[in-house]
CSV table of C-alpha atoms and ligand atoms in Angstrom, one decimal:
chain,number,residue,atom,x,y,z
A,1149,UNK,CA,0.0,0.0,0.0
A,1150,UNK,CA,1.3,3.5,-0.6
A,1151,UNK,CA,-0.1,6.7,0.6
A,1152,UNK,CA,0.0,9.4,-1.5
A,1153,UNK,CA,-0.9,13.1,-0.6
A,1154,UNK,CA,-1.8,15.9,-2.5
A,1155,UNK,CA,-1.5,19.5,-1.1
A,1156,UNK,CA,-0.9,22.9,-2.7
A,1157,UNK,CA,-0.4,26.4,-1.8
A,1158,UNK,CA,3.1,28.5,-1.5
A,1159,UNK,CA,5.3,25.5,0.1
A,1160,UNK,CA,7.9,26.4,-1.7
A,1161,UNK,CA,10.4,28.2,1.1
A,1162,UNK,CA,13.3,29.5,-1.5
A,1163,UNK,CA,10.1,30.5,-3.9
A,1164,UNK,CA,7.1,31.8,-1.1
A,1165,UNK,CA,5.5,33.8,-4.1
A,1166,UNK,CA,5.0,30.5,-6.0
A,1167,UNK,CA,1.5,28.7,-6.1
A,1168,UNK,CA,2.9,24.9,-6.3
A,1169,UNK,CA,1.3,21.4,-6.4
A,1170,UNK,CA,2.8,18.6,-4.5
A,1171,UNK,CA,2.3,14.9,-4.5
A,1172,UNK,CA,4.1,13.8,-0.6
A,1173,UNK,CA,5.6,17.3,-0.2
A,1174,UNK,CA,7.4,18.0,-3.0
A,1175,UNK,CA,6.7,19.0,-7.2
A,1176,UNK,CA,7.5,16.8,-10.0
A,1177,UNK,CA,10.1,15.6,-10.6
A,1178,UNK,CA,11.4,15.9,-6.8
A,1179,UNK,CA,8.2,13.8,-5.5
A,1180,UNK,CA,8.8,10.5,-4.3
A,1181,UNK,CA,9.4,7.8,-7.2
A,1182,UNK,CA,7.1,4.9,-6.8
A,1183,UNK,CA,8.7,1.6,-8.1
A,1184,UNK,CA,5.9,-1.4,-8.2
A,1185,UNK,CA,7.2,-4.6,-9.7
A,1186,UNK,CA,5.7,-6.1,-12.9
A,1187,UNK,CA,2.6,-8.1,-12.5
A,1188,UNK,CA,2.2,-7.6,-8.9
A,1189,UNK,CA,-0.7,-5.6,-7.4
A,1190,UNK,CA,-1.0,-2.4,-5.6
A,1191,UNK,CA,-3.5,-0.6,-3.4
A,1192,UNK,CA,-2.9,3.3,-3.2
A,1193,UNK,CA,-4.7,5.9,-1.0
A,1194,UNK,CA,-4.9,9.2,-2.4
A,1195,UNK,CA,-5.4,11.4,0.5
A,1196,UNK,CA,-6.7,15.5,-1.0
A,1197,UNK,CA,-5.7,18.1,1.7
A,1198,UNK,CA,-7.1,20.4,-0.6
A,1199,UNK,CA,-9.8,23.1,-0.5
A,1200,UNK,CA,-9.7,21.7,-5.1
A,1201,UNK,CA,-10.8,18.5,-6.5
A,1202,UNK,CA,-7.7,16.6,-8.3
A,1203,UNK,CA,-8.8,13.9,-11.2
A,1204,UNK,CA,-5.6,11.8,-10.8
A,1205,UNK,CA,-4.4,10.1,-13.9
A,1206,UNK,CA,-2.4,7.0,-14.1
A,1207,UNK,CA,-0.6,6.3,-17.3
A,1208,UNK,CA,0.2,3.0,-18.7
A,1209,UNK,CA,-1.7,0.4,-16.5
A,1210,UNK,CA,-5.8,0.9,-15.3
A,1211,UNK,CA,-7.1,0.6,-11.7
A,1212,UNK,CA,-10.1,-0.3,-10.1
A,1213,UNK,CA,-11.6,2.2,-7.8
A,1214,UNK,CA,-12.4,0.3,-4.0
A,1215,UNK,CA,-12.8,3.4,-2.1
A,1216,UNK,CA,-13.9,6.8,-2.6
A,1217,UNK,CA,-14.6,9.2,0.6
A,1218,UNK,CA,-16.4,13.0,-0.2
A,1219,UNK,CA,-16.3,14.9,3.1
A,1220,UNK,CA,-18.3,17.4,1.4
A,1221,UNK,CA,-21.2,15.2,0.2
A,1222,UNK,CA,-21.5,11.7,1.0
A,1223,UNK,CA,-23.8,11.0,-1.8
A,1224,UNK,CA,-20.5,11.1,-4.0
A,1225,UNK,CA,-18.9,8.7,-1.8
A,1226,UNK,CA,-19.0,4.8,-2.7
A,1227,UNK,CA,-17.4,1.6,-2.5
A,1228,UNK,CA,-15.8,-1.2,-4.9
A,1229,UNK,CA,-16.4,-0.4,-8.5
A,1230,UNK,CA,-16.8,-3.4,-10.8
A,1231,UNK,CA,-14.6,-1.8,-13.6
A,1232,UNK,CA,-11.3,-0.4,-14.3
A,1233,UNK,CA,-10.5,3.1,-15.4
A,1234,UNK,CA,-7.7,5.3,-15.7
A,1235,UNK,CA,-8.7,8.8,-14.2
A,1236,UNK,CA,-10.5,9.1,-10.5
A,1237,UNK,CA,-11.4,12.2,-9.4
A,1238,UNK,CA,-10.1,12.8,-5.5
A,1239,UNK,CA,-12.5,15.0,-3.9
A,1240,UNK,CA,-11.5,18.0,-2.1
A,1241,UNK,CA,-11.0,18.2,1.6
A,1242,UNK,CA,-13.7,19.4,4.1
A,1243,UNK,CA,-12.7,22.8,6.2
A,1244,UNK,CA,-14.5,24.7,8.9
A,1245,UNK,CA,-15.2,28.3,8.7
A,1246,UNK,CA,-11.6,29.1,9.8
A,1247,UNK,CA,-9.9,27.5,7.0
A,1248,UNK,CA,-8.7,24.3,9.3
A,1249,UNK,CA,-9.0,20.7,8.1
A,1250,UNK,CA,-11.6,19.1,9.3
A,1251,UNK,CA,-11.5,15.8,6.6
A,1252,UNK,CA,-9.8,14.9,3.8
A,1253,UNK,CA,-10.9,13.9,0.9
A,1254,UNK,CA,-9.6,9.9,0.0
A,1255,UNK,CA,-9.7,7.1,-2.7
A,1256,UNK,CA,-8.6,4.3,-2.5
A,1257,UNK,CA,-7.3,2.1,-5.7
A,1258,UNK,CA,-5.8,-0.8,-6.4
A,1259,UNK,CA,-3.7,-1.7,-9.9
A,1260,UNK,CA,-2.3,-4.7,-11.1
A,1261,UNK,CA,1.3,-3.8,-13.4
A,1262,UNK,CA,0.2,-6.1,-15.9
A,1263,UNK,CA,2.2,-3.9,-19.3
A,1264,UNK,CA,5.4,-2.2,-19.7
A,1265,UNK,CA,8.4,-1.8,-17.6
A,1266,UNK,CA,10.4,1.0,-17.0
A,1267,UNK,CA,9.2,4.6,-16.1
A,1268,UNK,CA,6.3,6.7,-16.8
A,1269,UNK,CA,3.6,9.4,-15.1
A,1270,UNK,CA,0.8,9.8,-12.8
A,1271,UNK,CA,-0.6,13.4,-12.6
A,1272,UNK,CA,-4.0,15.4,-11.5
A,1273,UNK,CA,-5.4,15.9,-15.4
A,1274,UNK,CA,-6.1,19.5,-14.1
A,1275,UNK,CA,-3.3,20.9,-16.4
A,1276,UNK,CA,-2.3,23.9,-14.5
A,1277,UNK,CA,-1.9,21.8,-11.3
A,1278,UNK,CA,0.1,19.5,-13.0
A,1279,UNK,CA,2.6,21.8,-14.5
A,1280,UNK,CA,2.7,23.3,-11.0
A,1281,UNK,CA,4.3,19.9,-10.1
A,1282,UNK,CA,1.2,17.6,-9.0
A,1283,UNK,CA,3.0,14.9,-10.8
A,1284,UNK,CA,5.1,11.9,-10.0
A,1285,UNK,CA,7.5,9.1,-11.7
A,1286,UNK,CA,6.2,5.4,-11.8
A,1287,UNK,CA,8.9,3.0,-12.7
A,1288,UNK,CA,7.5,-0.3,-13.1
A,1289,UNK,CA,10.4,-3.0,-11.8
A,1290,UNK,CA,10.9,-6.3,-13.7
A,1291,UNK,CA,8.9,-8.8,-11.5
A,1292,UNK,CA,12.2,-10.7,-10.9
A,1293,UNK,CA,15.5,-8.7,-9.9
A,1294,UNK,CA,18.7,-10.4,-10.1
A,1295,UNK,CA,22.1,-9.6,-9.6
A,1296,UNK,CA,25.3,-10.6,-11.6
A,1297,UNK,CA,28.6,-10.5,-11.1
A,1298,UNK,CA,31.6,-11.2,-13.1
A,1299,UNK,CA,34.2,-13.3,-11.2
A,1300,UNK,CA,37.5,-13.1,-12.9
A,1301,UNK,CA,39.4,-17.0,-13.2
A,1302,UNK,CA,42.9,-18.3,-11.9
A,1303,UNK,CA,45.2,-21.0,-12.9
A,1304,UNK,CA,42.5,-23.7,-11.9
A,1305,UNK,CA,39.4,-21.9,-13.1
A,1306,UNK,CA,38.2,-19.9,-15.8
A,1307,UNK,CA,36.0,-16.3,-15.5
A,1308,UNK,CA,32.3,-17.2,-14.9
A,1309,UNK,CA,29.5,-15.3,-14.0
A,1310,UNK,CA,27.7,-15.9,-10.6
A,1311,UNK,CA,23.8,-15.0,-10.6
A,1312,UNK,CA,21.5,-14.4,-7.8
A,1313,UNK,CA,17.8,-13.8,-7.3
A,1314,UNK,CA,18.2,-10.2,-6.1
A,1315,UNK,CA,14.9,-10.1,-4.1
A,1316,UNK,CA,15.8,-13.1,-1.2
A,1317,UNK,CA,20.2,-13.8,-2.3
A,1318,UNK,CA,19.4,-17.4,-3.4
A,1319,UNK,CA,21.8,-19.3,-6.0
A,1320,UNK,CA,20.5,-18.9,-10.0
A,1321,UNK,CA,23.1,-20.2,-11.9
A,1322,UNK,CA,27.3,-19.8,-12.5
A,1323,UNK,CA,28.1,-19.2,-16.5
A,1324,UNK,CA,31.4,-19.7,-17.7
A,1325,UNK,CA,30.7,-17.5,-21.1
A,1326,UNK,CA,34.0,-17.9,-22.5
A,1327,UNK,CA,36.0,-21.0,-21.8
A,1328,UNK,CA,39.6,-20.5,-21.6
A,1329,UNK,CA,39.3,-16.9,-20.7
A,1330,UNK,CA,40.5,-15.9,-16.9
A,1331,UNK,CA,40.6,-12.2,-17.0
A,1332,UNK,CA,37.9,-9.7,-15.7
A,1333,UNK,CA,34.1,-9.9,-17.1
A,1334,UNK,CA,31.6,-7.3,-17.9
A,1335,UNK,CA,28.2,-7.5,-17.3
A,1336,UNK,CA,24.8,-6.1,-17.5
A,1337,UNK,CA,21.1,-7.3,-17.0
A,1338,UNK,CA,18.7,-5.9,-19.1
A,1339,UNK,CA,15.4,-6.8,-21.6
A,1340,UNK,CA,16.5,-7.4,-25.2
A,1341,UNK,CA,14.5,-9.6,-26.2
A,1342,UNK,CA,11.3,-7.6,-25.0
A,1343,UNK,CA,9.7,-10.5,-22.8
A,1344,UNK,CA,10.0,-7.8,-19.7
A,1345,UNK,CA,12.5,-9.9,-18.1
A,1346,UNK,CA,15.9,-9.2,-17.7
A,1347,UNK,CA,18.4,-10.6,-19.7
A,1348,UNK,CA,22.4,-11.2,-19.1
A,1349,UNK,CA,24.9,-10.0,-21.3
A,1350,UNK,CA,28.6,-10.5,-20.8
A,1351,UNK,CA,31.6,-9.9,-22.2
A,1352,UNK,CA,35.7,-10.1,-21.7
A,1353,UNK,CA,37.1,-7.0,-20.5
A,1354,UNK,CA,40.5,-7.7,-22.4
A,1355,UNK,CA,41.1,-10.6,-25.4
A,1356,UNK,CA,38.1,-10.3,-28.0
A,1357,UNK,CA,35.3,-7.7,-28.4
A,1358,UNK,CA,32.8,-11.0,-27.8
A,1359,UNK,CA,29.5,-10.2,-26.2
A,1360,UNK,CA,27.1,-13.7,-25.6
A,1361,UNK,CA,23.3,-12.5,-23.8
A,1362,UNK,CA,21.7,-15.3,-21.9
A,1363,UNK,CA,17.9,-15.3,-21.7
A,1364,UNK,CA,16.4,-14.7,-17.7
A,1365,UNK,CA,13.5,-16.3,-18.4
A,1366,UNK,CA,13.0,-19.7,-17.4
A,1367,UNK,CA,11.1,-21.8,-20.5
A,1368,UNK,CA,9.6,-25.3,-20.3
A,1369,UNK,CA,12.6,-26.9,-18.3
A,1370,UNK,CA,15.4,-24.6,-18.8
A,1371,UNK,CA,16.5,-22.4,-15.8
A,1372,UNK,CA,17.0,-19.0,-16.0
A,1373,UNK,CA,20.3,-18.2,-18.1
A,1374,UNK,CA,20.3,-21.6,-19.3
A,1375,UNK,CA,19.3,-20.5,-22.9
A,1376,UNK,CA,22.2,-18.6,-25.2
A,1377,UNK,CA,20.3,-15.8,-26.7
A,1378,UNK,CA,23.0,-13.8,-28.9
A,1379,UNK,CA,26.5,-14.2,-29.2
A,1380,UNK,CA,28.9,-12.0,-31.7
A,1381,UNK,CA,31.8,-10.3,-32.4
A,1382,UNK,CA,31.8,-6.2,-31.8
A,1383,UNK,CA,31.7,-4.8,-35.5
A,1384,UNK,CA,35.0,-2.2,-35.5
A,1385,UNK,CA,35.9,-3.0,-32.4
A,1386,UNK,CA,39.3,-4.7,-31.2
A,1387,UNK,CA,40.5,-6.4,-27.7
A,1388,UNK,CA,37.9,-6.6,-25.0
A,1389,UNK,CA,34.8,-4.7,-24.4
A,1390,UNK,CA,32.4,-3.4,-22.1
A,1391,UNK,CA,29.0,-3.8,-22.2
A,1392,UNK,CA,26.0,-2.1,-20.8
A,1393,UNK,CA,22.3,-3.1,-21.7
A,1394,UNK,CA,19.5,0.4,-22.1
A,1395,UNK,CA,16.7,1.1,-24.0
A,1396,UNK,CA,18.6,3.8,-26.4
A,1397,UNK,CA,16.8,2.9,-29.3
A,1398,UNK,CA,13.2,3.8,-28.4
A,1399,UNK,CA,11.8,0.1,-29.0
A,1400,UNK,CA,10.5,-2.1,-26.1
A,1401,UNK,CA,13.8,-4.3,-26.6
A,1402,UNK,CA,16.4,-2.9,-25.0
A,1403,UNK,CA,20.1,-2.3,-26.8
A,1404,UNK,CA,23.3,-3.5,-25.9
A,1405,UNK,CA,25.7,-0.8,-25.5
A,1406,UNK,CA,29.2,-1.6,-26.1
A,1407,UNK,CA,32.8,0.3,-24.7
A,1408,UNK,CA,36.4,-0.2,-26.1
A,1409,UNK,CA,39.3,-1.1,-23.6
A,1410,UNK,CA,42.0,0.4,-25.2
A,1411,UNK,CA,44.1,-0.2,-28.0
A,1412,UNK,CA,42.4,2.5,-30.5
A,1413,UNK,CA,40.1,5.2,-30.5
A,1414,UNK,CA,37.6,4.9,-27.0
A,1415,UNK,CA,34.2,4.2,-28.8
A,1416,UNK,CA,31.0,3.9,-27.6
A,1417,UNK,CA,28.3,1.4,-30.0
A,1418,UNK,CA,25.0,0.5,-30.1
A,1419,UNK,CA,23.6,-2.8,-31.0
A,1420,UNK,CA,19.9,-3.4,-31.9
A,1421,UNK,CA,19.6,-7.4,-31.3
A,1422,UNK,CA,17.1,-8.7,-34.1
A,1423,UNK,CA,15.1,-12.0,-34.6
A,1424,UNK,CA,16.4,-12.8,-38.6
A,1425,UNK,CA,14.2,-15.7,-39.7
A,1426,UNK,CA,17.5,-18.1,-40.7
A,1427,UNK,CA,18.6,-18.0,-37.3
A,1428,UNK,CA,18.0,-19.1,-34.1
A,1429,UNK,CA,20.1,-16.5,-31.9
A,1430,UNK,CA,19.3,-12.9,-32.4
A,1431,UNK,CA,21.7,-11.2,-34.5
A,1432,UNK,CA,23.2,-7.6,-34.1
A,1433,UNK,CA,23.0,-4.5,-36.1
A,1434,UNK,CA,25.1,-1.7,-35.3
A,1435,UNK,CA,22.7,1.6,-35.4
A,1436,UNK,CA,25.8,4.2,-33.9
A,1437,UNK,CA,28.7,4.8,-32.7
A,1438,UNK,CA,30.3,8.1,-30.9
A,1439,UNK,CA,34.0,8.7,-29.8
A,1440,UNK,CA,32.7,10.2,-26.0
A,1441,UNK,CA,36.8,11.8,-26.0
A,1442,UNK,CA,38.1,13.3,-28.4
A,1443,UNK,CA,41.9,11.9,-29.1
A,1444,UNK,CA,41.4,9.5,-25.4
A,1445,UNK,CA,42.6,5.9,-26.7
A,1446,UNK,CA,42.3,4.5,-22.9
A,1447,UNK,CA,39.3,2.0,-21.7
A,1448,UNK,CA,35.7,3.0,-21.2
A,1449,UNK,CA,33.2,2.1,-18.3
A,1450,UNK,CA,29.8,2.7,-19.5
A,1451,UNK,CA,26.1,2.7,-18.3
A,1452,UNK,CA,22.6,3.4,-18.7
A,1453,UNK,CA,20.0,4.8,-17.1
A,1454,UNK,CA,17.1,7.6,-16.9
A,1455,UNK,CA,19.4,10.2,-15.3
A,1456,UNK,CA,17.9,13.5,-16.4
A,1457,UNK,CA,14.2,15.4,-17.3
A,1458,UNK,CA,15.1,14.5,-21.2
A,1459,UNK,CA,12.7,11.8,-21.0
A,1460,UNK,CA,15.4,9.3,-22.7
A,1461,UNK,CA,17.7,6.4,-21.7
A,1462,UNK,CA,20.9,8.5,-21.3
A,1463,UNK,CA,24.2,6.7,-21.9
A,1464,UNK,CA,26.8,7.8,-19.2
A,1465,UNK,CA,30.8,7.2,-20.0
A,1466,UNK,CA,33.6,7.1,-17.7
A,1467,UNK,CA,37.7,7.8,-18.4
A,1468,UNK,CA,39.5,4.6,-17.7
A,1469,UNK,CA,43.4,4.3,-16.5
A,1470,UNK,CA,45.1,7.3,-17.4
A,1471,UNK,CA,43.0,9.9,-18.1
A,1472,UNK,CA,41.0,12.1,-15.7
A,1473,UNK,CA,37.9,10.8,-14.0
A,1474,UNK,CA,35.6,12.5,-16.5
A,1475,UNK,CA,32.0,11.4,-16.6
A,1476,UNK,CA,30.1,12.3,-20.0
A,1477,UNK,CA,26.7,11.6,-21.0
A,1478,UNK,CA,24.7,11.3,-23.8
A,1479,UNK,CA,21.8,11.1,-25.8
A,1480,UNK,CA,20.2,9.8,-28.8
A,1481,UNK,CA,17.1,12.4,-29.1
A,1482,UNK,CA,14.8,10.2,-31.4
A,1483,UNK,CA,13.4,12.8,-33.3
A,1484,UNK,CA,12.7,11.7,-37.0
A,1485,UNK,CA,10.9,14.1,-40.0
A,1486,UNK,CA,7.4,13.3,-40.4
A,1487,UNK,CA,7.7,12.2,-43.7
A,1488,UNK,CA,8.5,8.5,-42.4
A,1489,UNK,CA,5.5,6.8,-43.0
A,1490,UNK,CA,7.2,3.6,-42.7
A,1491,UNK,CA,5.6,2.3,-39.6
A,1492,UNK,CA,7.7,-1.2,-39.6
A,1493,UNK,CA,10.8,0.6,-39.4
A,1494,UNK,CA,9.3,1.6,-36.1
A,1495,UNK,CA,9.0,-1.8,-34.4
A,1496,UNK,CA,12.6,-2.7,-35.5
A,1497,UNK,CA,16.0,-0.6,-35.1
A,1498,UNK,CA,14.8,2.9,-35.0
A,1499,UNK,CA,17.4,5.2,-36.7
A,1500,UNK,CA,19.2,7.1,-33.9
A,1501,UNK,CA,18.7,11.0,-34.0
A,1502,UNK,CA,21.3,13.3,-33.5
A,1503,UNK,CA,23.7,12.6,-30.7
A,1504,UNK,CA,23.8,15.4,-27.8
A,1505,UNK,CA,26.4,15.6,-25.3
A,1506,UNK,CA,24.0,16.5,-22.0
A,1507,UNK,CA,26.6,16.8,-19.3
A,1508,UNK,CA,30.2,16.2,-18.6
A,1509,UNK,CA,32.0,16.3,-15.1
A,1510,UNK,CA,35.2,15.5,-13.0
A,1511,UNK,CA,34.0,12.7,-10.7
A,1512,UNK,CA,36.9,13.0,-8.5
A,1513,UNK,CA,40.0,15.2,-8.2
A,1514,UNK,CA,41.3,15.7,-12.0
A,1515,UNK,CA,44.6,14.4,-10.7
A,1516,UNK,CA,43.4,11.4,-10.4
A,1517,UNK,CA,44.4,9.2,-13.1
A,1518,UNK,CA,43.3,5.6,-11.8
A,1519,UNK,CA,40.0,5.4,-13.9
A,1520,UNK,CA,36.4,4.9,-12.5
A,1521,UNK,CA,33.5,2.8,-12.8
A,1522,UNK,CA,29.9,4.2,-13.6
A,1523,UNK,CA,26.7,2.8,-13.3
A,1524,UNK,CA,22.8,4.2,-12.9
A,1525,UNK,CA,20.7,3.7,-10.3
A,1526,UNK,CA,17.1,4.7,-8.6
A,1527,UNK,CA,19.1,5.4,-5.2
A,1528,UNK,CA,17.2,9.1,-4.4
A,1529,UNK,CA,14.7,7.2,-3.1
A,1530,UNK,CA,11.6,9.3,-1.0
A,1531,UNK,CA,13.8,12.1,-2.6
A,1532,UNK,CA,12.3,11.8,-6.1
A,1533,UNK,CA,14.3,12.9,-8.9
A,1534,UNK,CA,15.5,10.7,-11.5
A,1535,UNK,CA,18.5,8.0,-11.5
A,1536,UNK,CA,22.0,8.9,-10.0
A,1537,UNK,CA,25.2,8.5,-11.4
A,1538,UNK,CA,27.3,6.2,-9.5
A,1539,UNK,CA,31.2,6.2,-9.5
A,1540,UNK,CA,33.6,4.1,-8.3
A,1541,UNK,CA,37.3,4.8,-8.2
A,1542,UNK,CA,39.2,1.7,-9.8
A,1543,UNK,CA,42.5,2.2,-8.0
A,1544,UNK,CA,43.7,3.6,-4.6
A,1545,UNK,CA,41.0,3.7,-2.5
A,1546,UNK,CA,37.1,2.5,-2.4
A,1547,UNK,CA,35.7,6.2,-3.0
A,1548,UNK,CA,32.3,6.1,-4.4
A,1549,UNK,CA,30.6,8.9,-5.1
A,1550,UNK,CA,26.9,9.7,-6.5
A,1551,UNK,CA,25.6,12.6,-8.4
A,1552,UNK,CA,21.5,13.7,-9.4
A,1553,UNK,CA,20.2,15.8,-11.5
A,1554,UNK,CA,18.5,16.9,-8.7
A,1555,UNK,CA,15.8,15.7,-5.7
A,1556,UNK,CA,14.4,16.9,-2.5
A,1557,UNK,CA,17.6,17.7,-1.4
A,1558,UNK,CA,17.7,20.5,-3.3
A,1559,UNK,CA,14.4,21.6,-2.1
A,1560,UNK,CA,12.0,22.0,-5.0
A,1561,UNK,CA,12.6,22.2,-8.7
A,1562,UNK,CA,12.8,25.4,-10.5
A,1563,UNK,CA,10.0,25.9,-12.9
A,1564,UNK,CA,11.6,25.9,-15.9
A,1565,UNK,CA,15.4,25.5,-16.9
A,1566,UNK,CA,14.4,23.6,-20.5
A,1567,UNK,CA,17.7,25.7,-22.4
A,1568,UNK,CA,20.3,25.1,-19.9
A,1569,UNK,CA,22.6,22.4,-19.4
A,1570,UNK,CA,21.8,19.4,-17.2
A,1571,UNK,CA,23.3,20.6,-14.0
A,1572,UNK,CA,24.5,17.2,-11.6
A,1573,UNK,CA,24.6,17.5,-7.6
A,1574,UNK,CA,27.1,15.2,-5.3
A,1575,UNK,CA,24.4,13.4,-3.5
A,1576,UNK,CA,27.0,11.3,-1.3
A,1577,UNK,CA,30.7,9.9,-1.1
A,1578,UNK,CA,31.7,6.9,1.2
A,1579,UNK,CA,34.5,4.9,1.1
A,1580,UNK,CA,33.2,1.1,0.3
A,1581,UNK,CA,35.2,-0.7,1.7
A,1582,UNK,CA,36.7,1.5,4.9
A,1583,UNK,CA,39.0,4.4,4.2
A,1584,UNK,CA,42.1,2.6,5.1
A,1585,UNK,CA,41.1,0.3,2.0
A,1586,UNK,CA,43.7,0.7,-1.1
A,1587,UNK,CA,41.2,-1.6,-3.4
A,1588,UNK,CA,39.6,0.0,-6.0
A,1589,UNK,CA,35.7,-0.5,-6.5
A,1590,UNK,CA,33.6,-1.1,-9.3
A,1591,UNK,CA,30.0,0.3,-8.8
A,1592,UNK,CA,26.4,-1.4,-9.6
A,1593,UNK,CA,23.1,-0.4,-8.6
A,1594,UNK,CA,19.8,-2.6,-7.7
A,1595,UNK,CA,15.8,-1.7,-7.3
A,1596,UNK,CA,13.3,-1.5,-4.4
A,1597,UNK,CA,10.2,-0.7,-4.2
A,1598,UNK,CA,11.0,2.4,-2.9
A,1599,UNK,CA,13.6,4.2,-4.8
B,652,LIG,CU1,-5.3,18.9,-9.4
């Protein structure tokens, strides 16, 4: 169950002159993000503290309506409806003659995530309240979470990957993607085959530029992982690679986003996986490739994640060994002329619009050569905002730090900043692994329900 307030008025303390609407204290996109899992099933109270009636509008999923309280006039109030809708108007609170609450006004709904994963709205339809921020993120989880990680071999043993179910730690399954090969592994969970569950793709972080995905869901007898789902050689690239798994492309399959490791120019690609009739793995097609650093010929960590108000999957880069711990990231805006007709071409690779450079920061000191780690992650929490940027520092110590576009703890969002750049906030810094700890640390990030 999650409660979810709606209040207005001038709350904003840096901004008293400004009339705002909040969803639990704070405007879109600072309001808590709500993060259901797919196919379970929610109840929400929506609790008006208002003197103004909100119609609240979920996107993406319908509700039914179970409760609905009218302090004012309790001929509008009623019980379950048999039927599901996608707007439910939240009566407005009941005052006395001096302006105090006397009663709210309340419904109650419940929602099963039955469609989609990944993040969209809910919002009072009342336009005005919700451009004054009565508006809030819903990221719909996969309904199973797991967690991977790359264990580099020895003499006795070569690299596998260990996975876990990341909801209760128990044992999935240990890959060994590449036999022979005992160096250090990249991977990254994430839908490419568009079944909404995740995926594992791996590849070697030195050797070939081979990337194998294995299949999370479990068919007939096989076991999640069991079932080789793409395997191919990096088009351009050379050595190892990185890989990171993102919906760049604007399709419900999610790409696999690849990063050099040295040895030429650092590129960043992106790989549409498709389903070609004369073969039973899916097979890549390259749709871009950037050079994130001009002239860097070091390796690349790479990520991706909703990280910013730009409404798409960003793709966020990090120096390796020898360069300064800059973070860049990018997107892929997906604007096409209208004169594409061609509605297939929508449903396989869209072609990538132009390529914008959003944001681009020191992480650490910029004498600090060691090279970092970055990943993406919903880690703001009651905060609201959008994902953080996570970054480990590879060599020296176990420094992580964390950066936001922005979230409660910056108070409230300013109204409207659409023409400047993506400004990002240090959100926290701790050493991993104690301070006295010389290890370097490689960053990941997992989901709750709550942020
Ligand atoms: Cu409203």
């Amino acid at each position: 169950m999650r409660d979810i307030v709606l209040n207005q008025g001038n709350l904003n303390p840096d901004d008293p002159s400004a009339f705002v609407f909040t969803i639990n204290g704070n405007a879109y996109p600072y309001a808590p993000t709500v993060q259901p899992r797919l196919n379970s099933i929610e109840e929400w109270v929506f609790t008006n503290i208002t003197g103004d009636q909100h119609p609240m509008h979920v996107h993406v999923n319908s509700f039914q309506v179970m409760e609905v309280v009218d302090p004012n006039n309790s001929t509008n109030s009623h019980g379950v409806q048999n039927w599901y809708q996608d707007v439910v108007n939240v009566p407005a609170a009941k005052f006395d003659t001096n302006g105090n609450l006397v009663a709210p006004g309340i419904v109650k709904i419940r929602s099963q995530y039955k469609d989609y994963t990944g993040a969209f709205v809910q919002h009072c339809h009342r336009l005005d309240h919700e451009d004054g921020g009565m508006m809030q993120l819903v990221d719909i989880l996969t309904e199973k979470q797991f967690n991977a990680a790359g264990v580099s071999g020895n003499s006795n043993q070569d690299a596998r990957v260990e996975v876990r179910d990341d909801t209760d730690a128990s044992f999935l399954a240990s890959l060994v993607p590449f036999p022979g090969y005992k160096g250090q592994l990249s991977v990254a969970l994430g839908d490419v085959d568009g079944d909404s569950i995740a995926d594992l793709a791996v590849s070697p972080l030195s050797g070939l530029p081979h990337v194998k995905v294995y299949s999370g869901a479990s068919l007939n007898t096989d076991m999640p992982f069991a079932r080789l789902i793409a395997s191919f050689i990096a088009e351009g690239f050379s050595g190892g690679v990185a890989v990171s798994v993102g919906a760049i492309d604007g399709t419900p399959k999610s790409n696999v986003v690849l990063a050099t490791q040295g040895g030429m120019s650092a590129t960043i690609g992106v790989v549409a996986l498709m389903q070609e009739a004369q073969s039973s793995l899916l097979l890549p097609m390259s749709i871009a490739s950037f050079m994130p650093f001009e002239g860097y010929q070091g390796s690349l960590s790479v990520a991706t994640g909703l990280v910013d108000d730009t409404g798409r999957i960003s793709i966020v880069v990090g120096a390796g060994y020898g360069a300064p711990p800059n973070v860049a990231v990018f997107n892929y805006s997906l604007m096409a002329s209208m004169g594409n007709s061609d509605m297939t071409s929508m449903v396989s690779a869209t072609p990538l619009g132009m390529l914008t450079n959003t944001a681009s920061f020191y992480a650490f000191s910029q004498s600090y050569l060691g090279g970092i780690s970055v990943a993406t992650g919903w880690v703001n929490g009651p905060q609201g905002g959008f994902q953080n940027i996570l970054v480990g520092a590879l060599v020296g110590s176990s420094n992580v730090v964390t950066f936001s576009t922005g979230s409660a703890l910056n108070g409230f969002p300013s109204m409207s900043d659409m023409d400047m750049a993506t400004e990002y906030y240090l959100t926290s810094s701790f050493y991993a692994f104690g301070e006295q700890s010389t290890a370097g640390t490689r960053v990941s990030a997992s989901d709750t329900l709550w942020g």
